[in-house]
Structures are given as structure tokens and as C-alpha cells.
Coordinates of N, CA and C in Angstrom, one line a residue:
M1 N -42.2 90.1 108.1 CA -43.2 88.8 107.2 C -43.6 89.8 105.9
A2 N -43.0 88.8 104.4 CA -43.0 89.2 103.6 C -44.6 89.2 103.1
F3 N -44.1 90.6 102.2 CA -45.2 90.7 101.2 C -45.8 89.4 100.1
H4 N -46.7 89.6 99.6 CA -46.4 89.0 98.5 C -47.8 89.3 97.8
W5 N -47.4 89.1 96.8 CA -48.4 90.2 95.5 C -49.0 88.8 95.3
S6 N -50.8 89.4 94.9 CA -52.1 88.4 94.9 C -52.5 88.2 93.4
S7 N -52.9 87.6 92.7 CA -53.4 87.8 91.4 C -53.4 88.6 91.4
T8 N -55.1 88.8 92.2 CA -55.7 90.4 91.8 C -55.1 91.4 92.0
A9 N -54.2 91.7 93.1 CA -53.0 92.6 93.1 C -52.7 93.1 91.9
T10 N -52.3 92.4 91.4 CA -51.4 92.2 90.2 C -52.2 92.1 88.9
Q11 N -53.4 91.7 89.1 CA -54.7 92.1 88.1 C -54.8 93.8 87.9
T12 N -55.2 93.9 88.9 CA -55.7 95.3 89.7 C -54.6 96.7 88.9
L13 N -53.3 95.5 89.4 CA -52.0 97.4 88.6 C -51.9 97.1 87.7
S14 N -52.1 95.9 87.1 CA -52.1 95.7 85.2 C -53.4 97.0 84.5
A15 N -54.8 96.2 84.9 CA -55.6 97.0 84.8 C -55.0 98.5 85.0
A16 N -54.6 98.8 85.7 CA -54.1 100.5 85.9 C -54.2 100.9 84.9
A17 N -52.8 100.5 85.1 CA -51.3 100.7 83.5 C -52.0 100.3 82.5
L18 N -52.9 99.8 82.2 CA -53.4 99.7 80.7 C -54.4 100.9 80.9
S19 N -55.4 100.9 81.7 CA -56.6 102.3 81.7 C -55.5 104.0 81.5
A20 N -54.3 103.9 82.2 CA -53.6 104.9 82.4 C -52.6 105.0 80.7
L21 N -52.5 104.0 79.9 CA -52.5 104.4 78.4 C -53.3 104.4 77.7
L22 N -54.4 103.8 78.6 CA -55.4 104.2 77.3 C -56.2 105.7 77.1
L23 N -56.3 106.2 78.5 CA -56.4 107.6 79.1 C -55.0 108.5 78.3
T24 N -54.3 108.4 78.5 CA -53.4 109.3 77.8 C -53.3 109.5 76.1
S25 N -53.2 108.4 75.4 CA -54.3 108.2 73.9 C -55.0 108.6 74.2
A26 N -56.1 108.4 74.6 CA -57.4 109.4 73.8 C -57.1 111.0 74.6
M27 N -56.4 111.0 75.4 CA -56.4 113.0 75.3 C -55.6 113.1 74.5
K28 N -54.4 112.7 73.2 CA -53.7 113.0 72.7 C -54.3 112.8 71.1
H29 N -55.6 111.9 71.1 CA -56.3 112.4 70.1 C -57.0 113.4 70.2
F30 N -57.2 114.4 70.9 CA -57.7 115.4 70.9 C -56.6 116.7 70.9
R31 N -55.0 116.1 71.8 CA -54.6 117.3 71.5 C -54.2 117.3 70.2
D32 N -54.0 116.3 69.8 CA -52.3 116.3 68.6 C -53.3 115.3 67.6
P33 N -53.9 115.6 66.6 CA -55.4 114.5 66.4 C -54.3 114.0 64.6
G34 N -53.7 115.0 64.7 CA -52.4 114.3 63.4 C -52.4 113.1 63.8
F35 N -51.4 112.4 65.0 CA -50.9 111.4 64.9 C -51.4 110.2 64.6
Y36 N -52.8 110.4 65.1 CA -53.9 109.3 64.1 C -54.1 109.4 63.5
R37 N -54.0 110.2 62.2 CA -54.2 110.5 60.6 C -54.8 109.8 60.0
Q38 N -52.8 109.3 60.4 CA -52.5 108.1 59.0 C -53.0 106.7 59.0
V39 N -53.7 106.3 60.5 CA -54.0 105.6 60.7 C -55.7 104.3 60.5
V40 N -56.0 106.1 60.0 CA -57.8 106.2 59.8 C -57.8 105.6 58.9
P41 N -57.8 104.2 58.5 CA -58.2 104.1 56.5 C -58.7 104.6 55.8
D42 N -58.4 105.0 54.8 CA -59.5 105.4 53.8 C -60.4 105.4 53.7
Y43 N -61.0 104.0 53.1 CA -62.1 103.1 53.6 C -63.8 104.1 54.4
L44 N -63.2 104.0 55.2 CA -63.6 104.8 56.6 C -64.2 106.0 56.3
C45 N -63.0 106.7 56.0 CA -63.6 108.2 55.4 C -64.3 108.9 54.7
R46 N -65.3 109.5 54.5 CA -65.6 110.1 53.9 C -65.7 111.8 53.9
D47 N -66.1 112.0 52.5 CA -65.2 113.6 52.2 C -64.9 114.1 54.3
E48 N -63.5 115.1 53.8 CA -64.0 115.7 55.3 C -65.0 117.3 55.3
H49 N -65.2 117.7 54.1 CA -66.4 118.7 54.7 C -67.9 118.0 54.9
G50 N -67.5 117.1 53.7 CA -69.2 116.4 54.3 C -70.2 116.9 53.6
S51 N -69.6 117.6 52.6 CA -70.4 119.0 51.9 C -71.8 118.1 51.2
P52 N -73.1 117.7 51.0 CA -73.8 117.2 50.3 C -74.2 117.8 48.6
A53 N -73.3 118.4 48.3 CA -73.2 119.4 47.1 C -71.9 118.3 46.3
A54 N -71.4 117.0 46.8 CA -70.0 117.0 46.8 C -69.8 117.0 45.1
P55 N -68.4 116.8 44.3 CA -69.0 116.6 43.2 C -69.5 115.4 42.4
P56 N -69.2 115.0 41.4 CA -69.7 113.5 40.8 C -68.0 112.9 40.5
A57 N -67.4 113.2 40.7 CA -66.1 112.7 41.5 C -66.7 111.6 42.8
S58 N -66.1 113.2 43.2 CA -66.6 112.4 45.2 C -67.5 111.9 45.3
A59 N -68.5 111.9 44.5 CA -69.9 110.2 44.5 C -69.1 109.3 44.1
A60 N -68.6 109.2 42.7 CA -68.3 107.7 42.7 C -67.1 107.6 43.6
V61 N -66.3 107.6 44.7 CA -65.8 107.6 45.5 C -66.4 107.3 46.9
A62 N -67.7 107.9 47.0 CA -68.7 107.7 48.3 C -68.9 106.3 48.2
S63 N -69.4 105.8 46.6 CA -70.5 104.6 46.3 C -69.4 103.4 46.8
T64 N -67.8 103.4 46.3 CA -67.1 103.1 46.6 C -66.1 102.8 48.3
R65 N -67.0 103.4 48.9 CA -67.0 103.9 50.4 C -67.9 103.3 51.0
P66 N -68.6 102.1 51.3 CA -69.8 101.7 52.0 C -69.7 102.6 53.5
L67 N -68.3 102.1 54.8 CA -68.7 101.9 55.3 C -67.6 103.8 55.1
A68 N -68.1 104.3 54.7 CA -67.4 106.0 54.9 C -69.0 106.9 55.6
V69 N -68.4 106.5 56.5 CA -69.9 106.9 57.5 C -69.3 108.4 58.4
M70 N -68.1 108.5 58.6 CA -67.4 109.7 58.8 C -66.3 110.4 58.9
T71 N -65.9 111.8 59.2 CA -64.8 112.3 57.9 C -63.3 111.3 59.4
R72 N -62.3 111.6 59.0 CA -61.3 111.2 59.2 C -61.3 111.7 60.6
D73 N -61.4 112.7 60.9 CA -61.6 113.8 62.4 C -62.5 112.6 63.3
E74 N -63.6 112.9 62.6 CA -64.9 112.0 63.6 C -64.9 111.0 64.1
W75 N -63.6 110.0 63.5 CA -63.1 108.6 63.8 C -61.9 108.8 65.1
I76 N -61.1 109.5 65.1 CA -60.4 109.9 65.2 C -61.0 110.0 66.7
A77 N -62.2 111.6 66.8 CA -62.6 112.1 67.9 C -62.8 110.5 68.4
L78 N -62.9 110.0 67.8 CA -64.4 108.6 68.2 C -64.2 107.7 68.7
S79 N -62.3 107.1 68.9 CA -62.0 106.5 69.4 C -61.1 107.0 70.2
G80 N -61.3 108.0 70.5 CA -60.1 108.5 71.1 C -61.8 108.8 72.7
L81 N -63.0 109.2 73.1 CA -64.3 108.9 73.4 C -63.6 107.6 74.3
V82 N -64.2 106.8 72.8 CA -64.1 105.2 73.7 C -62.7 104.7 74.0
E83 N -61.9 104.9 74.2 CA -60.4 104.9 74.5 C -60.3 105.5 75.8
A84 N -60.9 106.5 76.7 CA -61.9 107.1 77.7 C -62.3 106.5 78.5
G85 N -63.3 106.2 78.0 CA -64.5 105.1 78.5 C -64.2 103.3 78.9
A86 N -63.3 103.4 78.1 CA -62.5 102.3 78.4 C -61.8 102.5 79.5
A87 N -60.8 103.5 79.5 CA -60.1 104.0 80.9 C -60.6 103.4 81.6
V88 N -61.8 104.0 82.2 CA -62.6 104.3 83.1 C -62.6 102.9 83.7
G89 N -64.0 101.7 82.8 CA -64.3 100.7 82.7 C -63.3 100.1 82.8
L90 N -62.0 99.9 82.7 CA -60.9 99.2 83.3 C -60.6 99.0 84.3
L91 N -60.9 100.0 85.2 CA -60.6 100.7 86.6 C -62.3 100.3 87.2
I92 N -62.6 100.0 87.2 CA -64.0 99.0 88.2 C -63.8 97.6 87.8
P93 N -63.8 97.2 88.8 CA -63.8 95.5 89.0 C -65.1 94.2 88.3
A94 N -66.4 95.5 88.6 CA -67.1 95.1 87.8 C -67.4 95.2 86.5
T95 N -66.8 95.6 85.9 CA -66.7 96.3 84.6 C -66.0 95.8 83.7
R96 N -65.0 95.4 84.3 CA -63.1 95.1 83.9 C -63.1 93.9 82.8
R97 N -64.0 92.7 83.1 CA -63.6 91.8 82.9 C -64.8 92.1 80.6
V98 N -65.5 92.5 80.9 CA -66.1 92.6 79.6 C -65.3 94.1 79.1
T99 N -65.1 94.9 79.9 CA -64.1 96.3 79.3 C -62.8 95.9 78.6
A100 N -62.2 94.9 78.8 CA -61.1 94.1 78.6 C -61.9 93.7 77.2
T101 N -62.6 93.0 77.5 CA -62.6 92.1 75.6 C -63.0 93.1 74.9
G102 N -63.5 94.1 75.3 CA -63.8 94.8 74.6 C -62.5 96.3 74.2
V103 N -61.6 96.5 74.6 CA -60.1 97.1 74.6 C -59.2 96.3 73.4
A104 N -59.1 94.7 73.8 CA -58.3 93.2 72.8 C -59.5 93.6 71.3
A105 N -60.5 93.7 71.2 CA -61.7 94.0 70.6 C -61.3 95.1 69.8
L106 N -60.9 96.4 70.2 CA -60.8 97.5 69.4 C -59.3 97.1 69.2
F107 N -58.0 97.3 69.6 CA -57.3 97.2 69.8 C -56.6 96.1 68.2
G108 N -57.4 95.4 68.0 CA -57.8 94.1 67.1 C -58.0 94.8 65.8
V109 N -59.5 95.8 65.8 CA -59.3 96.3 64.8 C -58.9 97.5 64.7
F110 N -58.1 98.6 64.9 CA -57.1 99.0 65.3 C -56.2 98.5 64.7
L111 N -55.4 97.2 64.3 CA -54.3 96.8 63.9 C -54.6 96.6 62.4
S112 N -56.3 97.0 62.0 CA -56.6 97.0 60.6 C -55.8 98.4 60.0
G113 N -55.9 99.7 60.7 CA -55.4 100.7 60.6 C -54.1 101.0 60.0
H114 N -54.0 100.0 61.3 CA -52.1 100.4 61.1 C -51.7 99.4 60.0
V115 N -52.0 98.3 59.8 CA -51.6 97.2 58.6 C -52.1 98.4 56.5
D116 N -53.6 99.0 56.7 CA -53.4 100.5 55.8 C -52.5 101.4 56.1
A117 N -52.1 101.4 56.9 CA -51.1 102.5 57.2 C -49.7 102.2 56.5
I118 N -49.1 101.2 57.1 CA -48.0 100.5 56.4 C -48.0 99.8 54.8
R119 N -49.4 99.8 54.9 CA -49.3 99.9 53.5 C -49.2 101.2 52.7
R120 N -49.6 102.2 52.9 CA -49.3 103.3 52.0 C -48.2 103.7 52.8
A121 N -47.1 103.6 53.5 CA -46.4 104.4 53.8 C -45.2 103.5 53.1
Y122 N -45.2 102.4 52.2 CA -44.5 101.6 52.3 C -44.4 101.7 50.4
G123 N -45.9 102.4 49.8 CA -46.2 102.5 48.6 C -45.7 103.9 48.6
P124 N -45.9 104.0 47.5 CA -45.3 105.4 46.6 C -45.3 106.9 47.3
D125 N -46.1 107.1 48.0 CA -46.9 108.2 48.5 C -45.8 108.6 49.8
G126 N -45.5 107.5 50.3 CA -45.0 107.2 51.2 C -43.5 107.5 51.6
S127 N -42.9 107.9 52.7 CA -41.3 108.8 52.9 C -41.1 108.2 54.2
P128 N -40.0 108.4 53.8 CA -38.6 106.8 55.6 C -39.3 107.2 57.1
V129 N -39.8 108.0 56.9 CA -40.4 108.7 58.0 C -41.3 108.0 58.5
Q130 N -42.6 108.3 57.8 CA -43.8 107.0 57.7 C -43.3 105.9 57.4
R131 N -42.2 105.3 57.2 CA -42.3 103.7 56.9 C -41.6 103.4 58.8
K132 N -40.8 104.0 59.3 CA -39.8 103.8 60.1 C -40.8 103.9 61.3
V133 N -41.4 105.0 61.3 CA -43.5 105.1 62.4 C -44.3 103.9 62.4
H134 N -45.0 103.5 61.4 CA -45.4 102.7 61.1 C -44.9 100.8 60.9
T135 N -44.0 100.6 60.8 CA -42.8 99.7 60.8 C -42.8 99.2 62.8
V136 N -43.2 100.5 63.4 CA -42.9 100.2 65.2 C -44.6 100.5 65.1
R137 N -44.7 100.7 65.0 CA -46.2 101.0 65.3 C -47.7 99.4 65.4
L138 N -47.2 98.9 64.5 CA -47.7 97.6 63.4 C -47.6 96.4 64.5
P139 N -46.6 96.1 65.0 CA -46.8 95.3 66.1 C -46.5 95.6 67.5
L140 N -46.5 96.9 67.3 CA -46.6 96.8 69.3 C -48.6 96.5 69.4
Q141 N -49.3 96.8 68.7 CA -50.4 96.6 68.2 C -51.1 94.6 69.2
V142 N -49.6 94.0 69.1 CA -50.1 92.5 69.3 C -50.2 92.5 70.4
P143 N -48.9 93.1 71.6 CA -48.2 93.0 73.1 C -50.0 93.8 73.8
L144 N -50.5 94.4 73.1 CA -51.4 95.3 73.5 C -52.7 94.2 73.8
I145 N -52.6 93.8 72.3 CA -54.5 93.0 72.5 C -54.0 92.0 73.6
L146 N -53.1 91.5 73.3 CA -52.3 90.1 74.7 C -53.5 90.6 76.4
W147 N -52.4 92.2 76.3 CA -51.9 92.8 78.0 C -54.0 93.1 77.8
A148 N -54.0 93.3 77.2 CA -56.1 93.7 77.4 C -56.8 92.3 77.5
W149 N -56.4 91.3 76.7 CA -57.5 90.4 77.2 C -57.0 89.9 78.0
S150 N -55.2 89.6 78.9 CA -55.1 89.2 80.0 C -55.5 89.0 80.9
L151 N -56.9 90.5 81.1 CA -56.8 91.3 82.0 C -58.7 90.9 82.4
R152 N -59.3 89.7 81.3 CA -60.0 88.7 81.4 C -60.6 88.6 82.5
N153 N -58.9 87.8 82.7 CA -59.6 87.3 84.3 C -59.7 87.6 85.1
A154 N -59.2 88.6 85.6 CA -59.0 89.4 87.1 C -59.7 88.7 87.9
G155 N -58.6 88.1 88.7 CA -59.2 87.8 90.1 C -59.5 86.1 90.0
R156 N -59.1 86.0 89.1 CA -59.5 84.8 89.0 C -58.0 83.6 89.3
R157 N -58.9 82.1 90.6 CA -57.6 81.8 90.7 C -56.8 80.6 89.1
T158 N -55.5 80.2 89.4 CA -54.6 80.0 88.2 C -54.6 78.0 88.8
G159 N -55.4 77.8 89.2 CA -55.2 76.1 89.8 C -53.9 75.9 90.6
S160 N -53.5 77.3 91.5 CA -51.7 77.5 92.4 C -52.5 76.7 93.9

């Protein structure tokens, strides 16, 4: 008797693979946060020290960054926690659709960080290594978004 992969089995395997990728990435956020530092846009980051007695120049920067509610390291930790939660949510069939939608949106949001990182890499302070790394990382977001989006239809028949 021949074995036939069902669409549900394929979706489950795909969800498990994306879950493993997310969990690996989440762990890397805490083991090697420096890997993610360049993809957190400056406009999201407040003063690393968060000191209330910041010098006047810092206050001027803060007023031009209304989204700067956390430090770069806090953003990295938060995104690692979100990825870990998403990894779990993808494994649970009852939460897979909403989690996959959220993961696709999350990867879409991450895209802006990658665009900002590549802009800086090709700017006057960028290095050849940064240009290579971010030139590779940016286009990888598209298949990740599509992969997450494809998991939204887990278990649905496609008319065949």
C-alpha cells in the first residue's frame, strides 16, 4: 500500500519546521543579541541607559523618536519572547491560523528593520561585511512571510 501525504500532514510538518526555526531564532536573541542589533531601527530605540537625567542633546533626539519606548536590547529580548511564543502557537492546531497570521505580520514588521539596516550598511558608516550580511538577510524575509501565510490554511481542502 502506498503512503499518501495529506494536506493536513504537510501543513503540520511545515508548521513544525517553521516553529523550529522560530525557536532557534528566539534562543539566538538571548545567546547572541548582537546578531540582531543592526536590524532594530534607531527610531524605535531610546537611550540605552534610559537615564531620566539625559543631556539636552539626548532630549532633542527623544522628541524626534516618538516610537522610542524601549532600548535596543529590550526590543531584541521582546522579539525573542514573541518568536518563542509563536513557535509554540504554531504547534497547536487550534491556534495555528491566528499564530501564522501573526507571524506573517511579525515578519512584515521585521522587514522594516532589515530595510533600515541595509540603508545604514550602504551609508557612509557601513562596512563591506554589513553590506553582504544585510543584502542576504533582506530578501530572506519574503519567503518567510509567504511560508507563515501559507500556514493560515492548515487542514483546508483545496478543491481536489
